[in-house]
GROMACS .gro file of C-alpha atoms in nm:
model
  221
    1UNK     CA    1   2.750  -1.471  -0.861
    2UNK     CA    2   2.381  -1.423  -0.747
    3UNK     CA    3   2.329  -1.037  -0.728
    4UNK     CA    4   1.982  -0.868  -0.572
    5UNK     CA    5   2.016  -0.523  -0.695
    6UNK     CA    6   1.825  -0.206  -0.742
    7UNK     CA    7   2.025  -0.085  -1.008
    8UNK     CA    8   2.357  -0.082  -1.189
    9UNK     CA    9   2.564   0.159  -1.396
   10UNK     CA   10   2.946   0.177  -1.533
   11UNK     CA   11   3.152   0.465  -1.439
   12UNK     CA   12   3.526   0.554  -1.386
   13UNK     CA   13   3.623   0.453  -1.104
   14UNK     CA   14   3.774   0.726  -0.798
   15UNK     CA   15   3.873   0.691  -0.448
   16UNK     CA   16   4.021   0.367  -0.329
   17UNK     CA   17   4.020   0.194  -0.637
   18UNK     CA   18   4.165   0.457  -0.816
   19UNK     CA   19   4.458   0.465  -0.598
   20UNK     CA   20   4.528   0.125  -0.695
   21UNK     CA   21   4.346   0.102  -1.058
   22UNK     CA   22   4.395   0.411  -1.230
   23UNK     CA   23   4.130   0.657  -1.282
   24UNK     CA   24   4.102   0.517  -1.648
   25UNK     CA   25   3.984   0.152  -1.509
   26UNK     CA   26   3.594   0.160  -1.481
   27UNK     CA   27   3.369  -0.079  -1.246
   28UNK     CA   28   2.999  -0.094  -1.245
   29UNK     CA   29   2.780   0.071  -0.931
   30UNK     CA   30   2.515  -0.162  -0.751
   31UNK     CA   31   2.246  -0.064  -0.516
   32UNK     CA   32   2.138  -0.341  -0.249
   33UNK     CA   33   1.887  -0.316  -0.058
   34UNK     CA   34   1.876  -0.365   0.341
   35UNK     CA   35   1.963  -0.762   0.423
   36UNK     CA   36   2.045  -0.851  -0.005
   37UNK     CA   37   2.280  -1.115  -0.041
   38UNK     CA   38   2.623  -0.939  -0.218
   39UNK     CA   39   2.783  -1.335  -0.275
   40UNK     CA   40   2.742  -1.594  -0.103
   41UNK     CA   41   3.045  -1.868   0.083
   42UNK     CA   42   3.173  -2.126  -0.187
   43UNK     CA   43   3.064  -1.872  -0.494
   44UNK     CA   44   3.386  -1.788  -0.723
   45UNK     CA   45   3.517  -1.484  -0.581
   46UNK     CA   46   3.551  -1.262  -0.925
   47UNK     CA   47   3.450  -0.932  -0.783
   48UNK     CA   48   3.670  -0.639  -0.589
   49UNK     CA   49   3.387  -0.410  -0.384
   50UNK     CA   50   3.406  -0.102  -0.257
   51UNK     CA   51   3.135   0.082  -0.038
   52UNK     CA   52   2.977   0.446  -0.185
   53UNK     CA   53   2.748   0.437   0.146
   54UNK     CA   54   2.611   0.198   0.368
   55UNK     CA   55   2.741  -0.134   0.581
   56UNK     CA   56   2.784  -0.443   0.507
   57UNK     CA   57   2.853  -0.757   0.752
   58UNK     CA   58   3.028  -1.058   0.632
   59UNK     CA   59   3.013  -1.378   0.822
   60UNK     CA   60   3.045  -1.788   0.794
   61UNK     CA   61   2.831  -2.019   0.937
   62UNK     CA   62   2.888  -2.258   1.211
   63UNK     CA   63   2.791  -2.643   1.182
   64UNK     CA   64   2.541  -2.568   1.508
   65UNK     CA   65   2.321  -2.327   1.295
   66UNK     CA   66   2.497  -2.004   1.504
   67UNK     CA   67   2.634  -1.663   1.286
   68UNK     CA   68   2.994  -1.569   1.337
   69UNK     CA   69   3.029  -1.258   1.210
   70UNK     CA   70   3.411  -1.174   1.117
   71UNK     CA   71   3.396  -0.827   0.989
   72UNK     CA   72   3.188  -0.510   0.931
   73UNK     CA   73   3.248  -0.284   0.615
   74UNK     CA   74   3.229   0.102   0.632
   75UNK     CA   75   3.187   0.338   0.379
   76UNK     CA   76   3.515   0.375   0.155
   77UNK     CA   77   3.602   0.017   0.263
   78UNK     CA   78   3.693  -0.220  -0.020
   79UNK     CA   79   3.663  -0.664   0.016
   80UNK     CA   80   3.590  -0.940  -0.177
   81UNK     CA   81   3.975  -0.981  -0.157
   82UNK     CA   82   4.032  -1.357  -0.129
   83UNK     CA   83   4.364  -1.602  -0.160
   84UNK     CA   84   4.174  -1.876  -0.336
   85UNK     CA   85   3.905  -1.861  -0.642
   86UNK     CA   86   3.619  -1.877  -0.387
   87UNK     CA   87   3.457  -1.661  -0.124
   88UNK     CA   88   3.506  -1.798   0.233
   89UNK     CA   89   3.213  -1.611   0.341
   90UNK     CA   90   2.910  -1.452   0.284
   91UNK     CA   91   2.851  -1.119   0.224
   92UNK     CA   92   2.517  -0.915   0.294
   93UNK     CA   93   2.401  -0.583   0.301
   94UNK     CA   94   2.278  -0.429   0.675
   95UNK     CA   95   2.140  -0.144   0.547
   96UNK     CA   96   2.068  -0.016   0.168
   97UNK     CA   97   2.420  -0.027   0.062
   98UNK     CA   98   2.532   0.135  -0.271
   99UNK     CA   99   2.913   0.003  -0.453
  100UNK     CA  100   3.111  -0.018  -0.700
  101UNK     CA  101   3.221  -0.323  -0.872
  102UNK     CA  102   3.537  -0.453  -1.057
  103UNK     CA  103   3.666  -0.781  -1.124
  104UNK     CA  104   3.937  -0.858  -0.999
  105UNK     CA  105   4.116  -0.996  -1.330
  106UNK     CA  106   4.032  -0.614  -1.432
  107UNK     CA  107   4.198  -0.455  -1.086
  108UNK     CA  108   4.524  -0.685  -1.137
  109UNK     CA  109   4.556  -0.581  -1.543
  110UNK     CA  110   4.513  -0.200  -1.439
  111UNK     CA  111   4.757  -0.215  -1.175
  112UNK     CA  112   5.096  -0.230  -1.445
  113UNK     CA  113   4.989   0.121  -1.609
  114UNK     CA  114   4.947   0.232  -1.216
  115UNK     CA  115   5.331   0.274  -0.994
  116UNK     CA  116   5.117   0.309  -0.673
  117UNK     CA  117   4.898   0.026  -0.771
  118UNK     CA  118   5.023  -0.253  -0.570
  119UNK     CA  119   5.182  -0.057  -0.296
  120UNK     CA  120   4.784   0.084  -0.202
  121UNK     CA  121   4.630  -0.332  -0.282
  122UNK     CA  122   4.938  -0.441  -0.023
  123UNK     CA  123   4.798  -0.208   0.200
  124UNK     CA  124   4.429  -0.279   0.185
  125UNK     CA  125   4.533  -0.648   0.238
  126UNK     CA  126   4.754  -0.565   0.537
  127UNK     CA  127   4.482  -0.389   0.664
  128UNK     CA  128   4.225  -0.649   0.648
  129UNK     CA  129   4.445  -0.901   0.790
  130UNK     CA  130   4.486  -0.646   1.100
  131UNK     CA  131   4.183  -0.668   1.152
  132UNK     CA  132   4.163  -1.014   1.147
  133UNK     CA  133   4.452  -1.055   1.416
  134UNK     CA  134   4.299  -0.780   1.641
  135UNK     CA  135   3.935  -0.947   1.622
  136UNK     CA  136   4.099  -1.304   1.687
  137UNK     CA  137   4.276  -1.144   1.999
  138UNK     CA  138   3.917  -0.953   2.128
  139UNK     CA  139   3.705  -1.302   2.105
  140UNK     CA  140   4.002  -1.475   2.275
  141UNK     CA  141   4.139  -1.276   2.570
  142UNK     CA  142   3.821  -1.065   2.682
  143UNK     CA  143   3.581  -1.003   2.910
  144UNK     CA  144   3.210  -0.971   2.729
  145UNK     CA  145   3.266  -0.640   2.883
  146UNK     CA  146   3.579  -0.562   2.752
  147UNK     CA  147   3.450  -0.683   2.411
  148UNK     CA  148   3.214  -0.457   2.391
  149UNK     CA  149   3.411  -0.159   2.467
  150UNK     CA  150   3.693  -0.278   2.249
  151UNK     CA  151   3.394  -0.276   1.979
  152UNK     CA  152   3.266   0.074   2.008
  153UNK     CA  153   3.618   0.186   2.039
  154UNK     CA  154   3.684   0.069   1.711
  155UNK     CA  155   3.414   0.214   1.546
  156UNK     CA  156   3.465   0.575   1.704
  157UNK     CA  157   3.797   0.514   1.517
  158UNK     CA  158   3.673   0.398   1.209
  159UNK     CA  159   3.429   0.674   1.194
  160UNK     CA  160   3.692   0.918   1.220
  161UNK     CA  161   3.532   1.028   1.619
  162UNK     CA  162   3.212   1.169   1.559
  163UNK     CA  163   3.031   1.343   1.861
  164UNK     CA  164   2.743   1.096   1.741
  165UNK     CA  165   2.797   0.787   1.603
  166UNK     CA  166   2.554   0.556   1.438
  167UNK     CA  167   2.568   0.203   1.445
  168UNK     CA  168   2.403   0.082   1.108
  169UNK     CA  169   2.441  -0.324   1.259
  170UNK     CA  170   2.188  -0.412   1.532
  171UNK     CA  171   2.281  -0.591   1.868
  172UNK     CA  172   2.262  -0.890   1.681
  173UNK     CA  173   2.440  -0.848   1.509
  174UNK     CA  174   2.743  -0.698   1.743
  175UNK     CA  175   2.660  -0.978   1.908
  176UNK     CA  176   2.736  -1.272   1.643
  177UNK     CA  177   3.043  -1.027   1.633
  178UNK     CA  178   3.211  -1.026   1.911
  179UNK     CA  179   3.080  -1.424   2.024
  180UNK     CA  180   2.850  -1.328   2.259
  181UNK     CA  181   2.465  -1.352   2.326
  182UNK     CA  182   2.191  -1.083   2.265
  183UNK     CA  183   2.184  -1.076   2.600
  184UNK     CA  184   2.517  -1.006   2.668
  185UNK     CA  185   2.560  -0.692   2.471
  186UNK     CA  186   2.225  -0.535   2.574
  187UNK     CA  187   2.351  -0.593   2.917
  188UNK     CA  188   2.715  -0.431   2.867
  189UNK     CA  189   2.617  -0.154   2.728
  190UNK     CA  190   2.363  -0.059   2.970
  191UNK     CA  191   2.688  -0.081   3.246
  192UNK     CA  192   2.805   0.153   2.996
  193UNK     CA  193   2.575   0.395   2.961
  194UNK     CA  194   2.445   0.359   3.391
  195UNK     CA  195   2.831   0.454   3.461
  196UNK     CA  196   2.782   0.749   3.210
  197UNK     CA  197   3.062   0.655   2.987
  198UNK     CA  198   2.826   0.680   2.689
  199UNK     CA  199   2.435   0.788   2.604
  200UNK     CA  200   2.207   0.644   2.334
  201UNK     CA  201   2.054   0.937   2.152
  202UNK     CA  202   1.718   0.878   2.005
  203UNK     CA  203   1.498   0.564   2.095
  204UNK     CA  204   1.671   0.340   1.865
  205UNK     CA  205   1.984   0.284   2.027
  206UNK     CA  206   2.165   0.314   1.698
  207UNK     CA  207   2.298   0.644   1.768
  208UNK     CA  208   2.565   0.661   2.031
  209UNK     CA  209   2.756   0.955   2.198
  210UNK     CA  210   3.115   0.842   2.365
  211UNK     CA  211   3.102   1.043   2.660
  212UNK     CA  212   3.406   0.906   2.828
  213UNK     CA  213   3.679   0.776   2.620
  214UNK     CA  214   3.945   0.769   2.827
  215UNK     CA  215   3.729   0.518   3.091
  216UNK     CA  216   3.642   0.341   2.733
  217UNK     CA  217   3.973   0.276   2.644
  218UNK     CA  218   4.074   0.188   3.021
  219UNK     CA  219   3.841  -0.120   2.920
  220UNK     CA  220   3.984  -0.243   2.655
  221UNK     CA  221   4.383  -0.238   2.785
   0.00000   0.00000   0.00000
């Protein structure tokens, strides 16, 4: 595993990986900094992570030299899950990103001494392929329009519908997301925000206020 960090410290471990460790397991906390490669595709996938703050994107690439990015992880999220003993993708940070760490021979010999243990790991695994059914579905059956709505509509979810939202990944990368072009984004959600159905707050464009999620949703049906 090649790991850029700041820093690194062992602790008990809380939240998430309590629910399915035990708060008597301990993992180790990293600090990446913005772009840091977490692993990389084809490296042995020993490592569970979950996010103390910050984003990170994970993504494969194509033969052509294009990004696909397959999914975005929040704060509290936990990945690294994988089926076989390698990563299938790579894993960076898209903005200073602090976790915590535990292998994942460690998670599996905590979770006898834990009841609740594999009934919380069934659901983060559900949950992740959910996501992967739903995001198969948006860059199959919509409009670049429709994408895009069906993106920030997810996010205002995710982020538990904050009046403000902000966007840690850039148009880029929203756009290696949801298959379309730079272009394509930029140009969606200015159709958004000209038919008032949301407003950028600041000059980045990071920070986004749903004004209109009812005509949002209506998008995405």
């Amino acid at each position: 595993m090649l790991v850029r960090i700041n820093a690194a410290h062992r602790r008990p471990v809380d939240g998430h990986l309590a629910a399915v460790a035990g708060d008597r397991a301990f993992c180790s906390e990293f600090c990446y900094r913005r772009g840091s490669e977490i692993f990389g595709e084809g490296e042995e996938a020993e490592y569970v992570y979950q996010i103390n703050s910050g984003a990170v994107r994970t993504y494969k690439l194509l033969p052509d030299g294009r990004r696909q990015i397959n999914a975005f992880h929040l704060t509290g999220d936990m990945f690294g899950f994988e089926n076989n003993e390698t990563h299938r993708f790579t894993a960076e940070a898209i903005v200073e990103t602090d976790v915590r760490i535990m292998t994942q021979s460690n998670l599996l010999g905590a979770m006898p001494d834990r009841a609740a243990g594999p009934k919380h790991l069934i659901g983060f695994v559900t949950q992740n392929l959910q996501h992967a059914e739903n995001h198969m579905l948006l860059l199959g059956r919509k409009t670049s329009l429709e994408r895009v709505a069906a993106f920030l509509l997810e996010m205002d979810d995710r982020l538990a519908h904050p009046r403000v939202m902000y966007l840690p990944m850039t148009r880029r990368d929203i756009a290696d997301y949801l298959g379309l072009t730079l272009e394509t984004v930029s140009r969606a959600l200015s159709i958004l925000r000209d038919d008032q159905i949301l407003r950028f707050d600041g000059t980045t464009q990071r920070r986004v206020e749903v004004l209109d999620r009812n005509r949002l949703s209506k998008l995405d049906a």
